Amino acid sequence: MSKTLKYRTCHLCEAMCGIEIELQNNEPIKIRGDKKDPFSRGHICPKAVALIDIHKDPDRLKRPVKKTPNGWKKIDWQTAFDEISEKVVDIQKQYSKDAIAMYNGNPTIHNLGATLFVPQFLRALKTKNRFSATSVDQLSHHLAAHYMFGNGIILPVPDIDHTDFWLILGGNPMVSNGSIMTAPDIGNRMKDIINRDGKIVVVDPRYTETAERATKHLFIKPGTDVWLLLAMINEVINNGYVNLGHLDKMLESNTISKISELVSFCTIKLASEHTGISERNIKRLAHSYATAKSAVCYGRLGVSTVKYGSLSQWAVNALNILTGNLDKKGGAMFPAPAFDSVAGKQMSPKFGRWKSRIRNLPEYGGELPSATLAEEILTPGEGQIKALFTNCGNPVLSTPNGKQLDKALDSLEFMVSIDIYINETTSHADYILPPAAGLEVAHFDIGFNNLAIRNTVKYSDPIIPKEEGTLYDYQIFQGLIKAIQKDVLPKDPIARQSMEMMYHITPQMMLDKVMGTGRYNLTVDELRKYPHGIDLGALTPCIEERIITPDKKIDLLPKIYIEEIQKVKEEKLTDQTKLDLIGRRHLRSNNSWMHNSHRLVKGPKRCTALIHPDDAEKRGISNGDVISVSSRVGTVDLPAEVTKTIAKGVISIPHGWGHNRKGVKLSVAQKHAGVSLNDLTDEMFVEELTGVTVLSAIPVDVVLSAAS
Ligand SMILES: Nc1nc2c(c(=O)[nH]1)N[C@H]1C(S)=C(S)[C@@H](COP(=O)(O)OP(=O)(O)OC[C@H]3O[C@@H](n4cnc5c(=O)[nH]c(N)nc54)[C@H](O)[C@@H]3O)O[C@H]1N2
Ligand SMILES: Nc1nc2c(c(=O)[nH]1)N[C@H]1C(S)=C(S)[C@@H](COP(=O)(O)OP(=O)(O)OC[C@H]3O[C@@H](n4cnc5c(=O)[nH]c(N)nc54)[C@H](O)[C@@H]3O)O[C@H]1N2
Ligand code: SF4
Ligand SMILES: [Mo]
């Protein structure tokens, strides 16, 4: 029996850990951390091992399936492409191009072929009804970069390998392994900060796994970080802590006094009343952050997807700028990747060029907010969505008011899912097109090298050959594009050739093209010589190169945020009778889709509601009781976990569960079904400015369930 070892990057989350795969007769039998990976240094988490289970999963689809009155029927690829394209062209003719929508989910950006070919497919569809996970995730970061640095894709990342002070708001990297911050082996990186006498402060309504490792944790009332951040800006300016350093030349001199005037209402006292953090703690936090040799304020999902998420991300950047910590070692820095998605002005996504039909919410980067998807399907009239493609996405479980989306998907004339499972979303489709996946596909991280705290690069060929008769994702997109375009190929030979080129090009060719013009001048062939990857060094200051505002200056106070600050000023403190619902993640769970690996999900029940003992007692709830949690849109029943690790007035339910829906074929996940947090989140509760779904501080009633 032959044993071999192969290496690649794990693509399951943003951390980009190097993995070593032990193969026996070409079958994966063990996965370990790759000790020679210069970035992850041998670290992995339990999800990587589940790559073996995904590879072998009997529930995973490998051939196209078509829904028939007698259930799912396997069909061949060409039949699938032909039938789908016929229907697409019919719907476009009968209604309009916009009648066909697409949702692209999270794994798209973790997947080389999908990252490169989804844009080509969208170009072929020519629809304005595009949706993705961005509007339930990181859109506020893009918007802040768009307005402040001129390019929505250059996101500053915390230089945690060198910082003396790391302030984390609404992120739990010990579990999530970091987000908008690719930083594998986060536990050791945090230890290193503390070992060099640095400080880590975590602000979170839950005493998290990250808080356990920090020097200080502050409980905060969900949805109120904006008051803390504005008060900190106030403190920094009023106490003479402003120190722009090298950024001085990049800022308009009068903006700081304008900011000072605007945020002057947000005193420490007011911030304390809103956030529940004591005045003394806010003052101390502002002082220690502003006086640290280097410091970085980092706000993630728990502050990105709230009522003032966009303003909060502006404030995070503003704090880092005012204290001279942007583009500085140990502060918030810009990566310089080998595949540079940022190079070139034309790449910068735009904002607000058109609005959604029903609720008038703005597009960002050509996408409308996912919170509007169901209403755009359900509301009749010109421009109504009649057909939907989903790719790498499970919006029934991951976007707000999943039950409404269930109904909407049932009402579609036509639906196609590019996915490897029959799950809560794809079970609504007429066709499912499954790509080869995981260890069977080549990998190069285009997305996350742009967010990495250190510049590295790696390319991996497939570890295991894909099964005969299966297709890579990019080949599925090529098949679809070709079939859809077959009757509209231009007569002009040059135009025709350029269209047809897309049917043959490979991701590797595209990588070579972009990397060849990049700063490291690399090729795929060159990278093949380095299976553990290449270390390209620590981040270095490079803002002058990255920023593309017309005058090459940072816009420290874009107009849209002035209006947002006014809105915050007008908010009143209210008495609260409901609990604030928030979400959470677990190391042994990945968004909505990895629960079919027994080895990953085994162990104690994880889909529980965390509730503070005082809140539980008031409602007669004991640990383990089944409780009913109700919001405007629905009710779910699940076991309570009574714990002081959650702030009073707050309840936390993990997202991504709820596999007990009709039509799902996930034999392991269905046993651990749980409930869907997004049967409680409200599609009408969005950030007004962007339409991003509010995922924290959803008002809910909590009672002992009749079933208890
Ligand atoms: N309430 C609440 N809602 C949330 C969040 C939250 O914290 N709270 N988090 C939000 C965030 S940050 C995100 S990113 C979204 C994620 O939500 P989605 O965008 O829906 O992504 P996933 O849940 O990861 O779903 C992945 C889908 O891709 C499929 N898949 C996996 N690998 C492949 C592959 O290689 N190819 C193809 N074609 N398909 C594949 C899986 O079967 C699954 O259907 O959820 C958001 N929703
Ligand atoms: N194991 C695992 N890893 C993952 C994922 C997964 O599902 N499982 N998902 C991946 C994805 S798609 C993403 S986007 C990242 C997300 O990664 P993170 O941004 O780290 O997100 P979470 O782990 O959800 O942590 C959010 C934290 O915000 C807190 N919070 C909630 N509301 C508020 C608030 O109003 N204010 C403050 N200050 N805190 C608040 C929550 O209690 C929680 O601890 O994780 C990625 N990594
Ligand atoms: S932390 Fe992320 S990248 Fe690393 S092994 Fe786990 S899932 Fe894979
Ligand atoms: Mo995400």
GROMACS .gro file of C-alpha atoms and ligand atoms in nm, residues 9-19 40 43-49 51 175-177 184-185 587 590 594, ligand 3:
model
   36
    9THR     CA    1  -0.393   2.553   0.188
   10CYS     CA    2  -0.715   2.482   0.374
   11HIS     CA    3  -0.987   2.687   0.204
   12LEU     CA    4  -1.259   2.648   0.466
   13CYS     CA    5  -1.213   2.979   0.644
   14GLU     CA    6  -1.013   3.297   0.604
   15ALA     CA    7  -0.708   3.175   0.798
   16MET     CA    8  -0.537   2.999   0.504
   17CYS     CA    9  -0.369   2.729   0.717
   18GLY     CA   10  -0.124   2.500   0.542
   19ILE     CA   11  -0.230   2.136   0.563
   40SER     CA   12   0.041   2.894   0.977
   43HIS     CA   13  -0.165   2.519   1.307
   44ILE     CA   14  -0.499   2.374   1.200
   45CYS     CA   15  -0.847   2.353   1.351
   46PRO     CA   16  -1.092   2.057   1.353
   47LYS     CA   17  -1.263   2.176   1.035
   48ALA     CA   18  -0.961   2.094   0.820
   49VAL     CA   19  -0.985   1.727   0.916
   51LEU     CA   20  -1.216   1.783   0.444
  175VAL     CA   21  -1.331   3.063   1.717
  176SER     CA   22  -1.369   3.224   1.377
  177ASN     CA   23  -0.992   3.214   1.320
  184PRO     CA   24  -0.359   3.157   1.110
  185ASP     CA   25  -0.251   3.028   1.451
  587LEU     CA   26  -1.496   2.604   1.613
  590ASN     CA   27  -1.882   2.643   0.953
  594MET     CA   28  -2.041   2.155   0.739
  711SF4     S1   29  -0.855   2.769   1.089
  711SF4    FE1   30  -0.963   2.785   0.891
  711SF4     S2   31  -0.804   2.759   0.737
  711SF4    FE2   32  -0.719   2.687   0.933
  711SF4     S3   33  -0.762   2.468   0.936
  711SF4    FE3   34  -0.933   2.568   1.037
  711SF4     S4   35  -1.085   2.599   0.875
  711SF4    FE4   36  -0.890   2.557   0.776
   0.00000   0.00000   0.00000
